[in-house]
mmCIF file of C-alpha atoms and ligand atoms in Angstrom:
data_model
loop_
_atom_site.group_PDB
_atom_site.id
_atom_site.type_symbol
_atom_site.label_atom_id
_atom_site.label_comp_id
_atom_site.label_asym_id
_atom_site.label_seq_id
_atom_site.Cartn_x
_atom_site.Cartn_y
_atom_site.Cartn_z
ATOM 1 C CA UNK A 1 197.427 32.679 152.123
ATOM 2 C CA UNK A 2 200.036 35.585 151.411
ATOM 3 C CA UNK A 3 200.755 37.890 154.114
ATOM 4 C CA UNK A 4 199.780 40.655 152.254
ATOM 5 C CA UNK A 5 196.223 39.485 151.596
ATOM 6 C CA UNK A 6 195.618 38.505 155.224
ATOM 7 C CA UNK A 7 196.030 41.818 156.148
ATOM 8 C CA UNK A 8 194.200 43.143 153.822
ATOM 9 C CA UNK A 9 191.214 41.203 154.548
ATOM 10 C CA UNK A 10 191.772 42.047 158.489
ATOM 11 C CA UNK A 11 191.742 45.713 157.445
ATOM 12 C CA UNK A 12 188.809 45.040 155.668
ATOM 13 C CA UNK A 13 186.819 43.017 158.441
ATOM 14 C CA UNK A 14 188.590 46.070 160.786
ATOM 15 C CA UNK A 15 186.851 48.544 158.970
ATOM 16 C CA UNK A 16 183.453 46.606 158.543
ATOM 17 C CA UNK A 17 183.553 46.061 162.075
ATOM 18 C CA UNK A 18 183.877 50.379 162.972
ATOM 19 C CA UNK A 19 181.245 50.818 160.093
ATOM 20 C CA UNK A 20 178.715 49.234 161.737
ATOM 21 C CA UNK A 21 179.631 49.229 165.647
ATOM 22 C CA UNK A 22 180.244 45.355 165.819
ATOM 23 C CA UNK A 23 178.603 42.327 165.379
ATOM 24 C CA UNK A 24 175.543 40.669 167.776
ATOM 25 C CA UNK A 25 177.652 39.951 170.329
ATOM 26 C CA UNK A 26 178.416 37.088 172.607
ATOM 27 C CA UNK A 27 175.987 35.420 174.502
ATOM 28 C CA UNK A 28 173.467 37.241 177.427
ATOM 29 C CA UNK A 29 174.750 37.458 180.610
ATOM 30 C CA UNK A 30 173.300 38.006 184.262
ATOM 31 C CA UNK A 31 176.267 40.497 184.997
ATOM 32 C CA UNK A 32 177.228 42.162 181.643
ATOM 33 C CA UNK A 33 176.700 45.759 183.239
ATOM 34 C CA UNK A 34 178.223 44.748 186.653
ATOM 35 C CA UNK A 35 181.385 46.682 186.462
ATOM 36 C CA UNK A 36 180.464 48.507 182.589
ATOM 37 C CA UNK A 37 177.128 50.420 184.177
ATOM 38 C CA UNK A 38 176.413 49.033 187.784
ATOM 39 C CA UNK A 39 173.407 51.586 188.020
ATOM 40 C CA UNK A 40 171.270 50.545 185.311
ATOM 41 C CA UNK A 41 168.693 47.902 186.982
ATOM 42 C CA UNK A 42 168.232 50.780 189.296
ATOM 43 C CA UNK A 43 167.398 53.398 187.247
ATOM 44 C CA UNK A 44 165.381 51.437 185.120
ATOM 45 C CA UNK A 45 163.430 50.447 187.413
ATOM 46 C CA UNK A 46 163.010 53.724 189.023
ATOM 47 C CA UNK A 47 161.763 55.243 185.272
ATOM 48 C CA UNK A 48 159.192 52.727 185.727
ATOM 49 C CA UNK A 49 157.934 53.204 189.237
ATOM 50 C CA UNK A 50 157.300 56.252 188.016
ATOM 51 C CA UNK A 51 155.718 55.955 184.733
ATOM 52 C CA UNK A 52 153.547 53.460 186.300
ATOM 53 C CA UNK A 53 152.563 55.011 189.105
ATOM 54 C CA UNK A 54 151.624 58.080 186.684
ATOM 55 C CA UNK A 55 149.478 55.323 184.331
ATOM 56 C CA UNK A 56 149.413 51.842 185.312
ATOM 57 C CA UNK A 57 148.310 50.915 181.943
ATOM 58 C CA UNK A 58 151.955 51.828 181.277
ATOM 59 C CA UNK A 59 153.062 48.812 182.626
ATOM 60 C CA UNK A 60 151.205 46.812 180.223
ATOM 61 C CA UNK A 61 152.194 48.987 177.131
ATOM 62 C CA UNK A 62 155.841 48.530 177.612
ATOM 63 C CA UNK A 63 155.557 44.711 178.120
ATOM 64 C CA UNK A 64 153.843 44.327 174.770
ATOM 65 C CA UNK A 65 156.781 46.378 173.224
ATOM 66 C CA UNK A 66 159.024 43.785 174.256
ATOM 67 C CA UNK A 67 156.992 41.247 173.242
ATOM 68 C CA UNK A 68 156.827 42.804 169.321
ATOM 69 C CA UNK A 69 160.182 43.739 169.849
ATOM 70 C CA UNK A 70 161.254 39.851 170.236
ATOM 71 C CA UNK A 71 159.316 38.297 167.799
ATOM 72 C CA UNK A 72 160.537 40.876 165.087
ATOM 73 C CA UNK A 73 164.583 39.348 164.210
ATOM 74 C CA UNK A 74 164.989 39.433 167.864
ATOM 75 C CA UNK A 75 164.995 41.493 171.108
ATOM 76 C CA UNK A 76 167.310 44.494 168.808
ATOM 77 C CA UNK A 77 165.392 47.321 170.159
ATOM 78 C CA UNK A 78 163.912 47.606 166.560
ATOM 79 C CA UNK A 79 160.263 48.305 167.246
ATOM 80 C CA UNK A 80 162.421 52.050 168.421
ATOM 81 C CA UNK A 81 163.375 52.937 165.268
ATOM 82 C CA UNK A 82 161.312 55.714 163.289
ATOM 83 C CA UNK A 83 160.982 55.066 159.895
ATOM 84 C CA UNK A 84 164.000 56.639 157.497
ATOM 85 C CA UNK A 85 164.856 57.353 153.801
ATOM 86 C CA UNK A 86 166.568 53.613 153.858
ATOM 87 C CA UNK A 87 163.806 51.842 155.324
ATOM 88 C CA UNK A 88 159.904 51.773 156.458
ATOM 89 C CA UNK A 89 160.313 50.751 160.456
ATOM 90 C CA UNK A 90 158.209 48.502 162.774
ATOM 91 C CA UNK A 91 156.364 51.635 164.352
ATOM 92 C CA UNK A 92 153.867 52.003 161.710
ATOM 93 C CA UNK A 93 153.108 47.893 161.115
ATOM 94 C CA UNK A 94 149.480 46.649 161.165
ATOM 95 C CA UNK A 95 150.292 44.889 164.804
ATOM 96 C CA UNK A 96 151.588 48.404 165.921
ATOM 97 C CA UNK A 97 150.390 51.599 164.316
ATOM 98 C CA UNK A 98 148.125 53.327 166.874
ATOM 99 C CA UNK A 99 148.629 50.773 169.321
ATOM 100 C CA UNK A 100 151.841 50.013 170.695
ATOM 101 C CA UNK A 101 152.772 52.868 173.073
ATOM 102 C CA UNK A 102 155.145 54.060 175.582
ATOM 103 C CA UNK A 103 157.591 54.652 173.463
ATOM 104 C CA UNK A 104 158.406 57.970 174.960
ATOM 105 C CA UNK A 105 159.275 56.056 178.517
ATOM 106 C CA UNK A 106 161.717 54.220 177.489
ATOM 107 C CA UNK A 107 163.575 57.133 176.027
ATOM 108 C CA UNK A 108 163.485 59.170 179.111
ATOM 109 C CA UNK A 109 165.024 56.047 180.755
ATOM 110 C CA UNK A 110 167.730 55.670 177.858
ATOM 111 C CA UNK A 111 168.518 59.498 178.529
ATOM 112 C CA UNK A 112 169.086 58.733 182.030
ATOM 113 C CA UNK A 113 170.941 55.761 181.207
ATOM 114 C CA UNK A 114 172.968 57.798 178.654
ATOM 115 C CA UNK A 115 174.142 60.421 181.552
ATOM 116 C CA UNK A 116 174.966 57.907 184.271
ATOM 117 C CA UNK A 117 177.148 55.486 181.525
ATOM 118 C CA UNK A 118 177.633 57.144 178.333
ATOM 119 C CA UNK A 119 177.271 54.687 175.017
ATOM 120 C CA UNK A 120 177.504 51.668 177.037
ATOM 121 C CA UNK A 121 173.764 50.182 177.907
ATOM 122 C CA UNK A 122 171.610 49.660 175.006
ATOM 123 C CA UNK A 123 167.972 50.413 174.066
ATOM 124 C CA UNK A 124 167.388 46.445 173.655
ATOM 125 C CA UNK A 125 168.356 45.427 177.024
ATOM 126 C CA UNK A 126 166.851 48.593 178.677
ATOM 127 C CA UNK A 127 163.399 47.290 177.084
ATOM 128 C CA UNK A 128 164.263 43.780 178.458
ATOM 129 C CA UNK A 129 164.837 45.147 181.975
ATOM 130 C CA UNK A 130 161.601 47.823 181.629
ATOM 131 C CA UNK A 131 158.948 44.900 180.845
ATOM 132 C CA UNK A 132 160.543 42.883 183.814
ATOM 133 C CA UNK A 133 159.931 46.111 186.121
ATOM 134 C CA UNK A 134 156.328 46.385 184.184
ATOM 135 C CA UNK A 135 155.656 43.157 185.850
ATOM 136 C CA UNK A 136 156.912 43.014 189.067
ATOM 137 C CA UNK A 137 155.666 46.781 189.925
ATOM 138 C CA UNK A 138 151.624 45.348 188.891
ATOM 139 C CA UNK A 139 152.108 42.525 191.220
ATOM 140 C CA UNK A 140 153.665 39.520 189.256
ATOM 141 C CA UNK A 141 156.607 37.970 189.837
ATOM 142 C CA UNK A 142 160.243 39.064 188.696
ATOM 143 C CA UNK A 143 163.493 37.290 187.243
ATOM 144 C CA UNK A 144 166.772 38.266 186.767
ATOM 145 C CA UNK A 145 167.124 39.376 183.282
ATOM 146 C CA UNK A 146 170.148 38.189 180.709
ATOM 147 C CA UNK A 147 171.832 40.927 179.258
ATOM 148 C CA UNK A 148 173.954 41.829 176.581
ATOM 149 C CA UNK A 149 171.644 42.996 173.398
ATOM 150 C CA UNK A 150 172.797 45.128 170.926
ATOM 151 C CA UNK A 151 170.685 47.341 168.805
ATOM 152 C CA UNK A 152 169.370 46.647 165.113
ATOM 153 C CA UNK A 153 171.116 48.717 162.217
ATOM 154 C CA UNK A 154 167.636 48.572 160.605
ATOM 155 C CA UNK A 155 164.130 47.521 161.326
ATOM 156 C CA UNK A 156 161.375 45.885 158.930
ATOM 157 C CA UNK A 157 157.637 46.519 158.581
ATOM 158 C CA UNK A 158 157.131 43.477 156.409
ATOM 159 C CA UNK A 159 158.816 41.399 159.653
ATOM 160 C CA UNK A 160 156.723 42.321 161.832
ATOM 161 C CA UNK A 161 153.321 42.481 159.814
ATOM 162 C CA UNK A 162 154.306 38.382 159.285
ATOM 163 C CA UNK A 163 155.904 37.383 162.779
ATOM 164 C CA UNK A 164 153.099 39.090 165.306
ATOM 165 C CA UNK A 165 150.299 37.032 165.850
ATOM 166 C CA UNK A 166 146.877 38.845 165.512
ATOM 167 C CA UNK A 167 143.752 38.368 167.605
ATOM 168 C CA UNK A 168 141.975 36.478 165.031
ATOM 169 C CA UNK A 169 144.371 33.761 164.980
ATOM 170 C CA UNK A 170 143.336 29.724 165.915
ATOM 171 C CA UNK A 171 144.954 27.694 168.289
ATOM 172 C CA UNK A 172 147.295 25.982 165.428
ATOM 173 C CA UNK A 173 148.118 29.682 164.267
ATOM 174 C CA UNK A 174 149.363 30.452 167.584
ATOM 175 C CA UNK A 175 150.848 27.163 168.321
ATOM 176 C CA UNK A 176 152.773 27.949 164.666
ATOM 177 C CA UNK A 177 154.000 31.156 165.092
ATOM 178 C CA UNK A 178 155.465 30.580 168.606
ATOM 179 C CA UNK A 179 157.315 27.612 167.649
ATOM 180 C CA UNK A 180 158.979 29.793 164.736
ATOM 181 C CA UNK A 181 160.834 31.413 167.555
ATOM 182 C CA UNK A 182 161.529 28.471 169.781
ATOM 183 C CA UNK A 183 158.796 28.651 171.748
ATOM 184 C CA UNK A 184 156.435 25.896 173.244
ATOM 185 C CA UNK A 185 152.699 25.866 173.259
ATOM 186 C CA UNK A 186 153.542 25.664 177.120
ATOM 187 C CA UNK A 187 155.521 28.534 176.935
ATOM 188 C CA UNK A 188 152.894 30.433 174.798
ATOM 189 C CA UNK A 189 150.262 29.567 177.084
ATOM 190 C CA UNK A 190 152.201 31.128 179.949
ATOM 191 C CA UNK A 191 153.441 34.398 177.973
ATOM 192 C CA UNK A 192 149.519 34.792 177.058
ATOM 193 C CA UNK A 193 149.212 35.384 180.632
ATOM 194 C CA UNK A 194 149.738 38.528 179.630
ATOM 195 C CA UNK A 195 146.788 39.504 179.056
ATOM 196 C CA UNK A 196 146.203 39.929 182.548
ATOM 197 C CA UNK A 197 147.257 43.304 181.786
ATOM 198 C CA UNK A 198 146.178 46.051 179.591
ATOM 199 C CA UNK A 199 143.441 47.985 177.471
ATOM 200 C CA UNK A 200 142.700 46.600 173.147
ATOM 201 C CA UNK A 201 140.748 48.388 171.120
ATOM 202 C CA UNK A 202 137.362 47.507 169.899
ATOM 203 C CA UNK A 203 138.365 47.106 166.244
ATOM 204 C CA UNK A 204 139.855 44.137 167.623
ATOM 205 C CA UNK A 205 137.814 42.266 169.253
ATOM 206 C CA UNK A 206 134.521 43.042 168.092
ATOM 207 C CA UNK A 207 134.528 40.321 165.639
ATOM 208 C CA UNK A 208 134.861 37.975 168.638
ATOM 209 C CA UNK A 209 131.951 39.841 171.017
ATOM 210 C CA UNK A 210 129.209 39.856 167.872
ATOM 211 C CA UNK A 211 130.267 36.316 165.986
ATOM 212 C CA UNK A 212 131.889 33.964 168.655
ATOM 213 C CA UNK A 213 129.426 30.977 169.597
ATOM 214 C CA UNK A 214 132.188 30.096 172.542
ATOM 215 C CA UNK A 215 131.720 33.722 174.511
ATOM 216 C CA UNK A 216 129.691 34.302 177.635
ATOM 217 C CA UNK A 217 126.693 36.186 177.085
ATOM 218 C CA UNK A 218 126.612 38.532 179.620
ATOM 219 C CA UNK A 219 130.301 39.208 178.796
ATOM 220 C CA UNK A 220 129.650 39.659 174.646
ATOM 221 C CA UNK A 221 126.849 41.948 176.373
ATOM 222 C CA UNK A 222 129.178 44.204 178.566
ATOM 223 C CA UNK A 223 131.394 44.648 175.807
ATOM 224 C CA UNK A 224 128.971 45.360 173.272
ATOM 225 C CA UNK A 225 127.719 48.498 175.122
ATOM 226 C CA UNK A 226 131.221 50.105 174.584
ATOM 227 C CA UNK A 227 132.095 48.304 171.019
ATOM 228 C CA UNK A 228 129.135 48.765 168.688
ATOM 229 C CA UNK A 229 129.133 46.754 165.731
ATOM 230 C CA UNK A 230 130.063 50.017 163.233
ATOM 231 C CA UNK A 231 132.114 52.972 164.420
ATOM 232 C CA UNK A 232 134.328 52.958 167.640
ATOM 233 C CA UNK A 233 136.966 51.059 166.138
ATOM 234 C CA UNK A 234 138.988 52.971 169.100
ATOM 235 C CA UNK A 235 137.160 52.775 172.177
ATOM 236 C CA UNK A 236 139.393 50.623 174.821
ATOM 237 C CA UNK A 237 138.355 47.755 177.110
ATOM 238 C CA UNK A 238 140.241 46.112 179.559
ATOM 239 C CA UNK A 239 141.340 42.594 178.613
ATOM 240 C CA UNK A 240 141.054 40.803 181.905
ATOM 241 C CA UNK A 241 138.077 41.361 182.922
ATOM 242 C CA UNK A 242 138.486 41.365 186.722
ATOM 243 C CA UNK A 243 141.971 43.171 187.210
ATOM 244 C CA UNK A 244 142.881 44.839 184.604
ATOM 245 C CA UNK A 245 145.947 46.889 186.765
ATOM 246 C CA UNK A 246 146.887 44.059 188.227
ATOM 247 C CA UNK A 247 149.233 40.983 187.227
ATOM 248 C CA UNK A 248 147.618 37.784 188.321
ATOM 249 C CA UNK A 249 146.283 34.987 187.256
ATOM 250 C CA UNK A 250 142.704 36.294 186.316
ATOM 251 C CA UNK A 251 143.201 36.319 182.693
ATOM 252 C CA UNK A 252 143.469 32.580 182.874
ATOM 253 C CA UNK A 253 140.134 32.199 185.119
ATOM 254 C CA UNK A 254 138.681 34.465 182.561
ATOM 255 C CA UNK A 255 139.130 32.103 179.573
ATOM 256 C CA UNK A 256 137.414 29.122 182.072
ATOM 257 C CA UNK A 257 134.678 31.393 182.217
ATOM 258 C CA UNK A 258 134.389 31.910 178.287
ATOM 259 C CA UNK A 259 135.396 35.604 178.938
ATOM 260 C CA UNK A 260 138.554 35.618 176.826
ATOM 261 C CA UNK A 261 138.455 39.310 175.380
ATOM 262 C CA UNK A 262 140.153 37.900 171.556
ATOM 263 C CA UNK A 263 139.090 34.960 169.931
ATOM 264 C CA UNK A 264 142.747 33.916 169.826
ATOM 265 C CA UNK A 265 142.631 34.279 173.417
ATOM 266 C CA UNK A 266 139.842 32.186 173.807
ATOM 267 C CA UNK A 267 141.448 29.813 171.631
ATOM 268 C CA UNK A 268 143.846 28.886 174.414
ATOM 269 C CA UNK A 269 140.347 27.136 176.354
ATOM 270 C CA UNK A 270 138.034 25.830 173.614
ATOM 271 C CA UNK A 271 138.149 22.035 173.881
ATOM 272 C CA UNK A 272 141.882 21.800 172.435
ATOM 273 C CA UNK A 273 145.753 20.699 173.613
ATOM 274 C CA UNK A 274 145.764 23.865 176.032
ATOM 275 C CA UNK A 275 142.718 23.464 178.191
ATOM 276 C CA UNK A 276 144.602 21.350 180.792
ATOM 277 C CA UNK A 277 147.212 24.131 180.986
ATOM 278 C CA UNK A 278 144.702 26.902 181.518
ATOM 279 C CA UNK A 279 143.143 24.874 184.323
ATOM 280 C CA UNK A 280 146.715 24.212 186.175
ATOM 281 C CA UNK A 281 147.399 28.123 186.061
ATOM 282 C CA UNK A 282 143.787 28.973 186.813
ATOM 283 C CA UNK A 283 144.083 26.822 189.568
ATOM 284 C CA UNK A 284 147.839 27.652 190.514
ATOM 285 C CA UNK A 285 149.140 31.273 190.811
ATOM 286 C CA UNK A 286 152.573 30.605 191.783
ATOM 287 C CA UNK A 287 152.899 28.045 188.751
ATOM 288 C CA UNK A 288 151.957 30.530 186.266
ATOM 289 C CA UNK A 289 154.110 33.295 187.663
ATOM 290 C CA UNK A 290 157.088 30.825 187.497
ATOM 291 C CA UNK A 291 156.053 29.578 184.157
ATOM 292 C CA UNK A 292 155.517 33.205 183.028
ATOM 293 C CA UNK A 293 159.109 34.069 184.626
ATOM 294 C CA UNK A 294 160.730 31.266 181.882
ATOM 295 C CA UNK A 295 159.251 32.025 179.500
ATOM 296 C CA UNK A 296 160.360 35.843 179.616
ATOM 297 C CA UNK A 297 163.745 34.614 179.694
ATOM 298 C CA UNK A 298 163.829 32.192 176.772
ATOM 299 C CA UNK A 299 161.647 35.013 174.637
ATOM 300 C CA UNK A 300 164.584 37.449 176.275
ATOM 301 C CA UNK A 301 166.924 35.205 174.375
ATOM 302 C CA UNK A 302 166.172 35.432 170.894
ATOM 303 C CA UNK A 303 168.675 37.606 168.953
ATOM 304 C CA UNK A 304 169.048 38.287 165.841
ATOM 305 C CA UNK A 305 171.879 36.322 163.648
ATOM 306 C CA UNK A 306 175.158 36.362 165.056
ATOM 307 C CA UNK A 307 176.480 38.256 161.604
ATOM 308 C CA UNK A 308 173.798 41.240 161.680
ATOM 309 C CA UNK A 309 175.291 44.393 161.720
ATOM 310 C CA UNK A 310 174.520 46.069 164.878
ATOM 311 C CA UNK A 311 175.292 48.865 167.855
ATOM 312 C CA UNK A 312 174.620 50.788 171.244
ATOM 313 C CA UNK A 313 172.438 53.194 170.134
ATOM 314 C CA UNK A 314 172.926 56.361 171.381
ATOM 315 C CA UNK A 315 169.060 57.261 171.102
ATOM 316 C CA UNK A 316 166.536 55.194 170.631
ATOM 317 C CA UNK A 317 164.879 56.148 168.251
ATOM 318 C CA UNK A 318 167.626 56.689 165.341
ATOM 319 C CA UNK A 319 171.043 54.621 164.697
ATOM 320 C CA UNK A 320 174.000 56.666 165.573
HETATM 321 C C1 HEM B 411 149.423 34.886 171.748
HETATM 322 C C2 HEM B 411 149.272 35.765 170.789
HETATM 323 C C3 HEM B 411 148.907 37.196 171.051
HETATM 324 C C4 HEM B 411 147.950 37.898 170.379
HETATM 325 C C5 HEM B 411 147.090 37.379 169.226
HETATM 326 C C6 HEM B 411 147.897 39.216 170.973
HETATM 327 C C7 HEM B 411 147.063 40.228 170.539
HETATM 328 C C8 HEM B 411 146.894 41.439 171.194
HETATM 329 C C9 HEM B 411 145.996 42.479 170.772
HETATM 330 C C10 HEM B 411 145.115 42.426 169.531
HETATM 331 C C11 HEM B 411 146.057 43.478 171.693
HETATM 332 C C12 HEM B 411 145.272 44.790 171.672
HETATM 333 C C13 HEM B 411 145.945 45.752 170.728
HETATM 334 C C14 HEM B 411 145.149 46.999 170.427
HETATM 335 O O1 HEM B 411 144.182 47.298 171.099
HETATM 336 O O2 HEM B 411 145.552 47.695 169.508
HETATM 337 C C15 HEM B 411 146.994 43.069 172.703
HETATM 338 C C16 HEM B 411 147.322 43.795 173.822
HETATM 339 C C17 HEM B 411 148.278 43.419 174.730
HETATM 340 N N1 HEM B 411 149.119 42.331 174.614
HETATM 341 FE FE1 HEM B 411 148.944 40.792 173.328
HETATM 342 N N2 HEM B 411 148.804 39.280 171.987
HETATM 343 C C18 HEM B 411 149.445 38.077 172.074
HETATM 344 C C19 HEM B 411 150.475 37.751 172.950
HETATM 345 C C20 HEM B 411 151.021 38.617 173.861
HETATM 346 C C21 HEM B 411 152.219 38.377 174.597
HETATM 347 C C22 HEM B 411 153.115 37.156 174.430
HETATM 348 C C23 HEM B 411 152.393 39.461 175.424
HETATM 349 C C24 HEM B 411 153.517 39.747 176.379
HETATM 350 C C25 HEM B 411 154.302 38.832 176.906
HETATM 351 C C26 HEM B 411 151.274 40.344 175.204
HETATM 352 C C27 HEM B 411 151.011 41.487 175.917
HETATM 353 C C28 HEM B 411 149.954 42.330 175.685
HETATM 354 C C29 HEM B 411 149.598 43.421 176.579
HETATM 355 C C30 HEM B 411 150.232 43.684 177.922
HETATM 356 C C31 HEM B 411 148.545 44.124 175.957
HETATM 357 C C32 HEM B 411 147.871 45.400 176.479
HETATM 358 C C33 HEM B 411 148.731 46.585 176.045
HETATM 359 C C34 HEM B 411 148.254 47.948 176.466
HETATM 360 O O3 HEM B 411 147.308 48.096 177.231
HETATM 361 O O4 HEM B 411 148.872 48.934 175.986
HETATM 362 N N3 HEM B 411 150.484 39.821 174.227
HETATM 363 N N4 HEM B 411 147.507 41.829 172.358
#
């Protein structure tokens, strides 16, 4: 190749480079703000001390947001971005419209992030470190958290409308759609745990509390006072059962008691591949925390293709 046109094509890949802020990056790392932002774990965390001790639900809200963050090309902090002239965002998807919330927590964090280390921590990994604080603040265990994310360019409604798994789905569904990330059915089981936490609205899981054969009856009863079979679509129940506030591993005791709030939930204890699973953590606190810990991580870790355009973002909610 001529000298001429190799530096022309590094100009170029120069230029496309400052055009969009870089590339994915390299791989996570435990220490990637050690000496760039040494504060950040702390003032996460302290944003979410507080927003939790103002809601507890809150803790719940913002793990979900990871969760739909991840599945949707990666942990990219796209689920942040409002919708724009060049694209319709992740905010207003079927999984997320009047649903997912908190988004307003993790930008008072990112503005608090912004004035300790200017353009340096982004929204991704601040999301990453706010569902591990989520957590660990309602009881369950923490893990130290890879960093390193950079923030989607763009975000896509049609992505996340296909990649979220609803509460109508079957055990092969589920099974499916977690192993199109990487994911294992063990690790699915475990992430499900979830559902320990948190409030859903009756629209969706009323089909499961009037048509399920495989509920309790007293349960379907309870949750029919609040979720009538017309109207209400909005009205909120908690999912576990027993401690809804608290992360544990009721959720899992729940489904051995056919009280699994979603059919997909229930799903997870119905006579298939998953039953033994939901016995062991039922049965086994500490293995489900640990379990639950993994499989944080290895959802942590999926990023979008190493060649998609992306940045810091300076505020969440729009690219810079
Ligand atoms: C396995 C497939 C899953 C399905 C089908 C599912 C479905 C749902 C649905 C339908 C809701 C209620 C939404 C609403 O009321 O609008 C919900 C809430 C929630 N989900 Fe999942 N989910 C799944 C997995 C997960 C995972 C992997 C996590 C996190 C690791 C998670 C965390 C939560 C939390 C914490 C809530 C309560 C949120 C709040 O109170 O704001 N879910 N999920």
């Amino acid at each position: 190749m001529g000298s001429v046109v190799r530096c022309v094509l590094v100009a170029v890949a120069a230029v496309a480079v400052l055009f969009a802020g870089g590339a994915a990056g390299g791989p996570l790392s435990t220490k990637f703000y050690d000496s760039r932002c040494p504060n950040v774990q702390s003032i996460v965390r302290a944003g979410m001390a507080q927003a939790v001790a103002a809601e507890p639900r809150m803790g719940a809200s913002i793990l979900r947001m990871f969760f739909h963050d991840c599945f949707v090309n990666g942990c990219d902090a796209s689920i942040l971005l409002d919708d724009t002239a060049n694209f319709t965002g992740e905010k207003n998807a079927g999984p997320n419209a009047n649903s997912v919330r908190g988004y307003e927590v993790i930008d008072a964090i990112k503005t608090q992030v912004e004035a300790s280390c200017n353009a340096t921590v982004s929204c991704a990994d601040i999301l990453a470190l706010a569902a591990r604080d989520a957590v660990n603040l309602l009881g369950g265990p923490t893990w130290t958290v890879q960093l390193g994310r950079r923030d989607a360019l763009t975000a896509s409604q049609s992505a996340a409308n296909s990649n979220l798994p609803g509460p109508g789905s079957s055990l092969a569904t589920l099974i499916t759609m977690f192993a199109n990330k990487g994911l294992s059915p063990r690790d699915m089981t475990a992430l499900s745990g979830a559902h320990t936490l948190g409030q859903a609205r009756c629209v969706t899981f009323r089909g499961r509390i009037y048509n399920d054969s495989n509920i309790d009856s007293a349960f379907a009863a309870l949750r029919q006072q609040t979720c009538p079979q017309s109207g209400g679509d909005a009205t909120l129940a908690p999912i576990d059962v027993q401690t809804p506030d608290k992360f544990d591993n009721a959720y899992y005791l729940d489904l051995m008691q056919k009280q699994g709030l979603f059919h997909s939930d229930q799903e997870l204890f119905n006579g298939g591949s998953q039953d033994v699973l939901v016995r062991k953590y039922g049965g086994n606190p500490a293995m489900f925390a640990a379990d639950f810990a993994k499989a944080m991580v290895k959802m942590g870790a999926l990023v979008p293709p190493a060649s998609t355009p992306t940045e810091v973002r300076l505020s969440c909610g729009k690219i810079n």
